[in-house]
Short mmCIF file of C-alpha atoms and ligand atoms in Angstrom, two decimals:
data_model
loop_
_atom_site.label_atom_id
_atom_site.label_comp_id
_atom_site.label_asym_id
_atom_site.label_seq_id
_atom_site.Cartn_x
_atom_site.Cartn_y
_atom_site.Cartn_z
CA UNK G 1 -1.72 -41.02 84.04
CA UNK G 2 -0.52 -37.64 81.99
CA UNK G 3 -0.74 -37.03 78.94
CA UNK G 4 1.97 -35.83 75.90
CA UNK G 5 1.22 -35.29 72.59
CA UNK G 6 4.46 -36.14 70.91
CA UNK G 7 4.43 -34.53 67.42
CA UNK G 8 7.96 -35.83 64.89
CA UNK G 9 9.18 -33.99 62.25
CA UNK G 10 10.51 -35.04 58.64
CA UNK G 11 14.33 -35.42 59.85
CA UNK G 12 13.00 -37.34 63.21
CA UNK G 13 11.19 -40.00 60.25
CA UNK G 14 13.44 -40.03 57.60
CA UNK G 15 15.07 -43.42 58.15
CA UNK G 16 14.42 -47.12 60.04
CA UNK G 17 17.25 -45.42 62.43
CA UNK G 18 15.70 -42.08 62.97
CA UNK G 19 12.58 -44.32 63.58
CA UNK G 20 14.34 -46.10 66.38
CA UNK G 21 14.95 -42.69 67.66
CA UNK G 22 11.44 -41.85 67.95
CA UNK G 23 10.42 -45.33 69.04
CA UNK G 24 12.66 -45.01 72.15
CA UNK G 25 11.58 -41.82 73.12
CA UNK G 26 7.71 -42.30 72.81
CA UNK G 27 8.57 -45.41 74.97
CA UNK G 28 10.48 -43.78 77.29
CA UNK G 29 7.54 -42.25 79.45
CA UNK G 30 4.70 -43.77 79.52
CA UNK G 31 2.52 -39.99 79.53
CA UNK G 32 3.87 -40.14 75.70
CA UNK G 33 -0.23 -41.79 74.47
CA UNK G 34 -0.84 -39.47 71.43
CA UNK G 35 1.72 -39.61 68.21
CA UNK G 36 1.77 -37.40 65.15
CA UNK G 37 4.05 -37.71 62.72
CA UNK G 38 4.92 -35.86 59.59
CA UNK G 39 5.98 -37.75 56.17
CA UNK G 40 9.86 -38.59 56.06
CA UNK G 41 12.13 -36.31 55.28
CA UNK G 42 15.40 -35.46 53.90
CA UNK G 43 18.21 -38.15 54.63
CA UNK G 44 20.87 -35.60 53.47
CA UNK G 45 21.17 -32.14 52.06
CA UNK G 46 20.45 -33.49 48.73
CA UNK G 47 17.86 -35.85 49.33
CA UNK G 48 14.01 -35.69 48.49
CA UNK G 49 11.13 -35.15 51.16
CA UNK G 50 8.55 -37.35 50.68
CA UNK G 51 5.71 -34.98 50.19
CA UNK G 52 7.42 -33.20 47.62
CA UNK G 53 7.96 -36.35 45.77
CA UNK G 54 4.35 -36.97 46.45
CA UNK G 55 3.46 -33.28 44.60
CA UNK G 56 6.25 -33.94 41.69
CA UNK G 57 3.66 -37.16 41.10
CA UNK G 58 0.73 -35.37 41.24
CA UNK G 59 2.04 -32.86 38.97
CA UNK G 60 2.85 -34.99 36.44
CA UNK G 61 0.29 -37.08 36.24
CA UNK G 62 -2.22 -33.61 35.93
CA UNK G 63 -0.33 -33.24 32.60
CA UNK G 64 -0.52 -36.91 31.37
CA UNK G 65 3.71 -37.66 32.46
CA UNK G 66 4.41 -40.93 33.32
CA UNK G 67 5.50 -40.79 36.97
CA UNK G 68 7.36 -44.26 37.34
CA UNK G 69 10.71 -42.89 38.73
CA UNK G 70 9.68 -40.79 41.47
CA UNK G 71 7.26 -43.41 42.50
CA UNK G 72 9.57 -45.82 42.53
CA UNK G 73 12.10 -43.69 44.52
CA UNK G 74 8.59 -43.29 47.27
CA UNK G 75 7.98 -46.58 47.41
CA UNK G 76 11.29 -47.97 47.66
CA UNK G 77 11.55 -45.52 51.11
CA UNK G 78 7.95 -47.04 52.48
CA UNK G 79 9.57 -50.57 52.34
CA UNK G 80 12.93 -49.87 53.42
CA UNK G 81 11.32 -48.49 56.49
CA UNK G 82 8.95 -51.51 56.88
CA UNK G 83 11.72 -53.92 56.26
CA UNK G 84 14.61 -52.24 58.31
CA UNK G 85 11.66 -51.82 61.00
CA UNK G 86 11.12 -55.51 60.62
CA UNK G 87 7.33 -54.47 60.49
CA UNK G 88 4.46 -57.01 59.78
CA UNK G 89 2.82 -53.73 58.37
CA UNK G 90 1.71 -54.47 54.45
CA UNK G 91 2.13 -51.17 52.64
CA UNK G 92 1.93 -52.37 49.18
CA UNK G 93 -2.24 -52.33 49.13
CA UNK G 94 -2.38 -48.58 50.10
CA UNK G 95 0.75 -47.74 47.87
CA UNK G 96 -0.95 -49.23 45.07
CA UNK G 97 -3.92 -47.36 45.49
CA UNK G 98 -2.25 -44.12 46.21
CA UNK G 99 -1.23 -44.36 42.98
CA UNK G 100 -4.61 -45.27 41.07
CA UNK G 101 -5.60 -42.41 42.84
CA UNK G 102 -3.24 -39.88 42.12
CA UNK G 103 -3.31 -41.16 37.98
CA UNK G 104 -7.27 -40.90 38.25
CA UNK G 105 -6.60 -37.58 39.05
CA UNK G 106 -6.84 -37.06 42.36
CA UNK G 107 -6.22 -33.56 43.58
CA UNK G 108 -3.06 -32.16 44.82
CA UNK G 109 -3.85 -32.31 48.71
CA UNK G 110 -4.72 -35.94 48.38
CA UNK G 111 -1.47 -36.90 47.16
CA UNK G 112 0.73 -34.86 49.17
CA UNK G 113 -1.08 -35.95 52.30
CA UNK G 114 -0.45 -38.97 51.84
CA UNK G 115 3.24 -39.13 53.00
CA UNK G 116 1.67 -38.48 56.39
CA UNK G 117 -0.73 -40.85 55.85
CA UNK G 118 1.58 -44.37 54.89
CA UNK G 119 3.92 -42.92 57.90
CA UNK G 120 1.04 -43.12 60.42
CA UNK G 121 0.60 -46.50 59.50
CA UNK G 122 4.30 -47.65 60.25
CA UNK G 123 4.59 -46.35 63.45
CA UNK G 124 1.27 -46.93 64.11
CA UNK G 125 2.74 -50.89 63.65
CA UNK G 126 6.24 -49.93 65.27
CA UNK G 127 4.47 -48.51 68.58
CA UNK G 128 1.40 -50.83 68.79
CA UNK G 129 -1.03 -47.83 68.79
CA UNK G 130 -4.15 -47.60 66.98
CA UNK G 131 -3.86 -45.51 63.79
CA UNK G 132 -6.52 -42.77 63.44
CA UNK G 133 -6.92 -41.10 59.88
CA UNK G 134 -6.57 -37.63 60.19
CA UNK G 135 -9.53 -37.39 58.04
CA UNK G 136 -11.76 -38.11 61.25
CA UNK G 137 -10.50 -35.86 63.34
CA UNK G 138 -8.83 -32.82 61.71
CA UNK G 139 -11.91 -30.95 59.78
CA UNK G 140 -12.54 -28.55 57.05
CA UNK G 141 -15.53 -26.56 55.93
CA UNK G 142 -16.53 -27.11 52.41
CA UNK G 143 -14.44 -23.37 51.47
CA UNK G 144 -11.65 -25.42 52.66
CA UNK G 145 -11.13 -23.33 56.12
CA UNK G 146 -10.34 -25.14 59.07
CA UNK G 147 -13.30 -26.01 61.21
CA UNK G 148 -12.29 -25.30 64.83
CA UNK G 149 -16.33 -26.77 66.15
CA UNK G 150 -16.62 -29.90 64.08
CA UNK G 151 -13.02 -30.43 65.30
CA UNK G 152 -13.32 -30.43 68.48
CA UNK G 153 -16.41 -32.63 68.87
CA UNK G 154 -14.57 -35.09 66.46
CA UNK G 155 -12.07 -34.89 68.75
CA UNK G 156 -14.03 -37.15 71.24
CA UNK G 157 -12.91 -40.15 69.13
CA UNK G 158 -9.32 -39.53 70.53
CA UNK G 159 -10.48 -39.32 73.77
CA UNK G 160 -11.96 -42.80 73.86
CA UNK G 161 -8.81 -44.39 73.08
CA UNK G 162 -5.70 -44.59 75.31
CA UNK G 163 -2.39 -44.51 72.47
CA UNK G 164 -3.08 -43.29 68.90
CA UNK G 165 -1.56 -42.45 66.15
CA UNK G 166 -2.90 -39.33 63.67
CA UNK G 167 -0.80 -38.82 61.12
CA UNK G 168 -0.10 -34.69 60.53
CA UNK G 169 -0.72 -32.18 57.69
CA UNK G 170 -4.25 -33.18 56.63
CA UNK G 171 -8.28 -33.67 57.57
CA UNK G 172 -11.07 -33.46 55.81
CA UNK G 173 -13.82 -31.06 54.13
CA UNK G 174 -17.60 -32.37 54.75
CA UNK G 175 -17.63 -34.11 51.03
CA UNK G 176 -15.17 -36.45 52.41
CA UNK G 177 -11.81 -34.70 50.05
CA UNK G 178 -8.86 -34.80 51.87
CA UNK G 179 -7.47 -31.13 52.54
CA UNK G 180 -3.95 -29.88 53.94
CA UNK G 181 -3.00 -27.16 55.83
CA UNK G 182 0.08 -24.92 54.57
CA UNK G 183 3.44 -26.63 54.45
CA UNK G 184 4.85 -27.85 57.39
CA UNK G 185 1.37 -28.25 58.75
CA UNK G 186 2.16 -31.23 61.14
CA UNK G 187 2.82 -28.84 63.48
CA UNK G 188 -0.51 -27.24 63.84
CA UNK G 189 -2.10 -31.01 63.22
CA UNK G 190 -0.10 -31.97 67.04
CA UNK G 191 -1.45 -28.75 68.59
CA UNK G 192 -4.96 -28.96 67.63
CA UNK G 193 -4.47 -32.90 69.04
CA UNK G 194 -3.24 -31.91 71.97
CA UNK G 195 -6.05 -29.85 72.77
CA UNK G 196 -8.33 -32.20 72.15
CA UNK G 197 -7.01 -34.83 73.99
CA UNK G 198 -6.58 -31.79 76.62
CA UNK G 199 -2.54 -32.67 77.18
CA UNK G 200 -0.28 -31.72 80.06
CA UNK G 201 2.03 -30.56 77.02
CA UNK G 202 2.39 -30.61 73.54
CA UNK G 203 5.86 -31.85 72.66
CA UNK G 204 7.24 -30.70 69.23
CA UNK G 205 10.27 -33.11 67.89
CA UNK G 206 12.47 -31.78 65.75
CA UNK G 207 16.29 -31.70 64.76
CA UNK G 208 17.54 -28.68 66.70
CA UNK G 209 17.49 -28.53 70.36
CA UNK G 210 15.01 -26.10 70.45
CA UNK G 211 14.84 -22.27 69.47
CA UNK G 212 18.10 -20.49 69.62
CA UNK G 213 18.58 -17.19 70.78
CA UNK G 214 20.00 -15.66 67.54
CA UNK G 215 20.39 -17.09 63.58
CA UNK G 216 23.30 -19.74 63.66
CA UNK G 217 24.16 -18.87 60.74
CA UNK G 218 25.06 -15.41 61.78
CA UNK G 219 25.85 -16.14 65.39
CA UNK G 220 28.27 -18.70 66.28
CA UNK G 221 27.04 -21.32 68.69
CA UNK G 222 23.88 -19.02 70.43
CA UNK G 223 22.30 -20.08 72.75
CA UNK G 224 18.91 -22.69 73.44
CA UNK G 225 16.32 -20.21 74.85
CA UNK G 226 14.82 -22.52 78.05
CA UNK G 227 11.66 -21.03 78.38
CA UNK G 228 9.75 -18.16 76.56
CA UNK G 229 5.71 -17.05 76.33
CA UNK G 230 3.79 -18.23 73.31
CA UNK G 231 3.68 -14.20 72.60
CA UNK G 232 7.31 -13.86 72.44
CA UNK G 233 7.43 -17.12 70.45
CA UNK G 234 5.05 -15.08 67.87
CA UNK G 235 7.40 -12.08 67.62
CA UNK G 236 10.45 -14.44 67.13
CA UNK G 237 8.61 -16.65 64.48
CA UNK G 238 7.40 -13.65 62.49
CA UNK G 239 11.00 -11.97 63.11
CA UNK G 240 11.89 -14.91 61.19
CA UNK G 241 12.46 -18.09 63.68
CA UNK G 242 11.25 -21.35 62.14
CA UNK G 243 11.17 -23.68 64.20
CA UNK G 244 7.10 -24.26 64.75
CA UNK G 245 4.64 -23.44 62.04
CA UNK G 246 3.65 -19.59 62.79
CA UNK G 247 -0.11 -20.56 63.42
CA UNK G 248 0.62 -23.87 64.98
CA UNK G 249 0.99 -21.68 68.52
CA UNK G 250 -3.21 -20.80 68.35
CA UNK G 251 -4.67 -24.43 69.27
CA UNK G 252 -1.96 -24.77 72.74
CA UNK G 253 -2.83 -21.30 73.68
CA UNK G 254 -6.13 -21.06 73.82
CA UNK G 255 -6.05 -24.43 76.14
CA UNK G 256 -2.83 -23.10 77.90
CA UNK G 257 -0.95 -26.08 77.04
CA UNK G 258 3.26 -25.74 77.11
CA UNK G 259 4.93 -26.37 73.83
CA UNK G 260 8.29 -28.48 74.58
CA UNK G 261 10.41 -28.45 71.37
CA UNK G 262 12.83 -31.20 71.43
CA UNK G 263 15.43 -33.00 69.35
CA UNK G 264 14.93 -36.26 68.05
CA UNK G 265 18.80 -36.65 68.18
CA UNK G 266 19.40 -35.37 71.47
CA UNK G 267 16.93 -36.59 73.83
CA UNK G 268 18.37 -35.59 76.65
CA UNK G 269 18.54 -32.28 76.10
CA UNK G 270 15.45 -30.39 77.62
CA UNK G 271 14.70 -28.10 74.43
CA UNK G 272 13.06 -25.36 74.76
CA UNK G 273 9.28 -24.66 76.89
CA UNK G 274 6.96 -22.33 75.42
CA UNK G 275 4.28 -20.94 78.20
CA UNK G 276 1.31 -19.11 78.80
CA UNK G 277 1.99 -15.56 79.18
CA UNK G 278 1.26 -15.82 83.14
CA UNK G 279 3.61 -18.86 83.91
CA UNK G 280 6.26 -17.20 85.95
CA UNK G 281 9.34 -17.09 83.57
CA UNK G 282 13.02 -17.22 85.18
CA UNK G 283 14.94 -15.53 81.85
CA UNK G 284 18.41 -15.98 81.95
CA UNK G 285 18.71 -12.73 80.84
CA UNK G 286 16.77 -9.41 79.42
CA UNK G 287 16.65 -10.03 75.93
CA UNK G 288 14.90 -13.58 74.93
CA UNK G 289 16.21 -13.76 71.31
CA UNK G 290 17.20 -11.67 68.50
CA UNK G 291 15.82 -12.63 64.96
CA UNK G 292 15.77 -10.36 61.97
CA UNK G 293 14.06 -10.22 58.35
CA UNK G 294 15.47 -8.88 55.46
CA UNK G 295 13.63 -6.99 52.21
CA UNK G 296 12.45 -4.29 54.22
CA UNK G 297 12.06 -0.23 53.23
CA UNK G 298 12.55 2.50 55.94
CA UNK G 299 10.46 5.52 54.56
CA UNK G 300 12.50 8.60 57.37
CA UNK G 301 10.74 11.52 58.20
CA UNK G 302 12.52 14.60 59.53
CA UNK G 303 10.71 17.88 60.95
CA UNK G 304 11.01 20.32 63.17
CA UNK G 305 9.43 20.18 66.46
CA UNK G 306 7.76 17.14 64.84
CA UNK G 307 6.62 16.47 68.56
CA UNK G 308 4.60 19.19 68.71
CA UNK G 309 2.12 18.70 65.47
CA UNK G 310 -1.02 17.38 65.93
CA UNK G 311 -2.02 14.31 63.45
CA UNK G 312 1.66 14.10 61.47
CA UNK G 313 1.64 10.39 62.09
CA UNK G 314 -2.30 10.23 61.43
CA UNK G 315 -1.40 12.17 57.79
CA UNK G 316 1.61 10.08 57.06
CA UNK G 317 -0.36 6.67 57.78
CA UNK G 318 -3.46 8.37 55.66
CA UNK G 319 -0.84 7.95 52.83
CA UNK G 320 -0.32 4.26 53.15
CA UNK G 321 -4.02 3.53 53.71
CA UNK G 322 -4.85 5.15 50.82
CA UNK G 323 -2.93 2.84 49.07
CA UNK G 324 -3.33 -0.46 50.83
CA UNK G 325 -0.10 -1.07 52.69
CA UNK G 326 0.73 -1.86 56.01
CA UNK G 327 3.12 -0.64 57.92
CA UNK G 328 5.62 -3.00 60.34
CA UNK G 329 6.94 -0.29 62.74
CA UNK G 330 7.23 3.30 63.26
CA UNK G 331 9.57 4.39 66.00
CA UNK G 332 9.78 8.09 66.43
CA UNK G 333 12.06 10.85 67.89
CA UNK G 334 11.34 14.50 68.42
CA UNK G 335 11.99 15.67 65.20
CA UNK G 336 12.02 12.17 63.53
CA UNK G 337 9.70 9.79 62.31
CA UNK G 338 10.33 6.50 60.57
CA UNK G 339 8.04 3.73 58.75
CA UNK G 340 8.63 0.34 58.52
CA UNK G 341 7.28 -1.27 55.09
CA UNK G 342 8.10 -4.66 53.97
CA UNK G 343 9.41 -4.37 49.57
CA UNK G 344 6.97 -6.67 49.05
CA UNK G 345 3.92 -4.15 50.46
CA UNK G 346 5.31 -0.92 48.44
CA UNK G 347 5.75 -2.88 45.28
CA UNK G 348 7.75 -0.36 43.38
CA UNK G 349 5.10 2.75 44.23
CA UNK G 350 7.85 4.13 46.97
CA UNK G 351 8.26 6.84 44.31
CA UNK G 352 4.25 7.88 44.47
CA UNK G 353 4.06 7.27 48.34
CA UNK G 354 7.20 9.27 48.89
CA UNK G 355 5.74 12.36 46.93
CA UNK G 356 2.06 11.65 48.53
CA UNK G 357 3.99 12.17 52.07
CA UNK G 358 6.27 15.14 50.84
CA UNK G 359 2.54 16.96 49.39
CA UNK G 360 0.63 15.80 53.12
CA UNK G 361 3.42 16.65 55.39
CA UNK G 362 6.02 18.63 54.23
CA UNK G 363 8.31 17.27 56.30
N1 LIG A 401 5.07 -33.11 55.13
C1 LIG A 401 4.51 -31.80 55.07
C2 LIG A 401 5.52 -30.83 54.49
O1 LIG A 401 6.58 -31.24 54.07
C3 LIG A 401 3.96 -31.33 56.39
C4 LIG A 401 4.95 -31.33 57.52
O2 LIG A 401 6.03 -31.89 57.42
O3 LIG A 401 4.65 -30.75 58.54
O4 LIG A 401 5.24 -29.67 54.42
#
């Protein structure tokens, strides 16, 4: 028997017929054991997302607002799911306490993770496979960092069973609090489970059939990249492709699992692959994908017989050092020499740098 960790986004959860979706594709092949799914999201474009509902509670209550409305509007999307599911599942205990909780004061993690948490539990019920609290398996240290060792020998407890369910976003610090990864975490929770449960791949559901070759929104109708190397996947997603949580990639590399990013909607289309870097890789053509960022400065350099000096670059970087920014890129010509800095990096001392260059270099 194989194994596929199957993880499902917001859009893949965020109705009893989006559920249906996800129930007939986890049933669908049999390999399909390990299930983690993210807290429901948005319906429509002007819908809520469950976890930010979740924070807009915990927010409120940490300044003494009464937080009936939004609660209302969370739990009335638990039971419609239960009840359109026509679930046995019982929700109302754990909503009820979610909310003693959160008006205690529980912290913000806590409450936001628990979108993830109530969701495990109803497809844990839909699918007839065991729920397993994140909280067991997914560990912290007590600086809140995540804890690759503890992980992985908790990580035996998924191992001993055949179908589970572990809900994403969340784990645990050793005191036991409940502690989230950055948003759109699920997507590193289903890599680090499929890892440990040492998958044949790590199947990413989603609502786009995979990555695209360039921005939609810029390019009309691009292209599904088939198959690209978890390295070129890291250019893309810092380029600015979204598709997978940028350090989701780290867990599935370092076991050389493939990531398969699939739509929930269209189930029959084969998404995209993501491979090691030695899988053999038939590319449809020589350019993979095109993504772009904006808010960038380009700091030009122009000198003559620039080629020919010895430690220009090594002055102009000195510059940049000395003042704590990075630098993105720095292509060069003979004469020519540009840097890369993101805005954000030069915060407003382009001025200083400039004149720091001009004094250096003379260029
Ligand atoms: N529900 C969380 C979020 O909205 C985590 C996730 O969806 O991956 O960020």
């Amino acid at each position: 028997m194989g194994t596929k960790v199957c993880k499902f986004g917001g859009t893949s959860l965020a109705d009893a017929a989006q559920v249906r979706k996800v129930e007939a594709i986890v049933r669908a092949d049999p390999d399909r054991r390990y299930v983690v799914p993210s807290a429901p999201g948005k319906r429509d474009a002007n819908d809520r997302k469950i976890t930010d509902l979740l924070y807009l509670c915990h927010n409120a209550a940490a300044q003494g607002i009464a937080f009936d409305d939004v609660w209302t509007l969370i739990c009335d999307r638990f039971e419609a799911l239960v009840t359109d599911l026509d679930l046995t599942v019982d929700l109302g205990p754990q909503l009820s306490q979610v909310r003693r909780d959160i008006e205690a004061g529980a912290p913000p993690d806590y409450a936001a993770s628990r979108g993830e948490f109530l969701t495990g539990h109803v497809i844990a019920g839909l699918l007839g496979y065991e729920f397993v609290d994140a909280a067991e398996v997914i560990r912290f240290d007590r600086h809140g960092r995540f804890d690759d060792d503890a992980t992985q020998s908790a990580m035996q407890r998924l191992a001993d069973t055949n179908h589970a369910v572990v809900p994403g976003f969340y784990g645990s610090m050793p005191d036991g609090r409940i502690k989230t990864f950055s948003r759109g975490g699920s997507d590193i929770t289903g890599s680090i489970v499929a890892r440990g449960v040492g998958a044949d791949v790590y199947e990413n559901w989603t609502d786009v059939c995979g990555l695209l070759m360039a921005d939609p929104r810029i390019i009309d109708r691009p292209r599904t990249i088939d198959v690209l190397s978890y390295g070129e996947l890291r250019e893309l997603t810092y380029m600015g492709a979204t598709v997978l949580h940028d350090e989701a990639i780290f867990p599935v590399q370092q076991a050389g699992i493939p990531v398969n990013i699939r739509n929930t909607n269209r189930p029959d289309h084969d998404g995209t692959m993501i491979v090691p870097e030695t899988s053999p890789i038939a590319h449809s053509g020589t350019i993979t994908g095109i993504a772009g960022r904006k808010d960038f400065t380009v700091i030009a350099l122009e000198k003559a017989m620039m080629n020919t000096q010895i430690g220009f670059a090594r002055r102009v970087l000195s510059v940049l050092e000395a003042h704590g920014i990075s630098f993105e890129h720095m292509p060069s010509g003979i004469d020519t020499l540009s840097v890369v800095v993101e805005d954000a990096q030069l915060n407003d001392r382009l001025d200083t740098v400039v004149a720091e260059i001009r004094h250096e270099c003379q260029p």
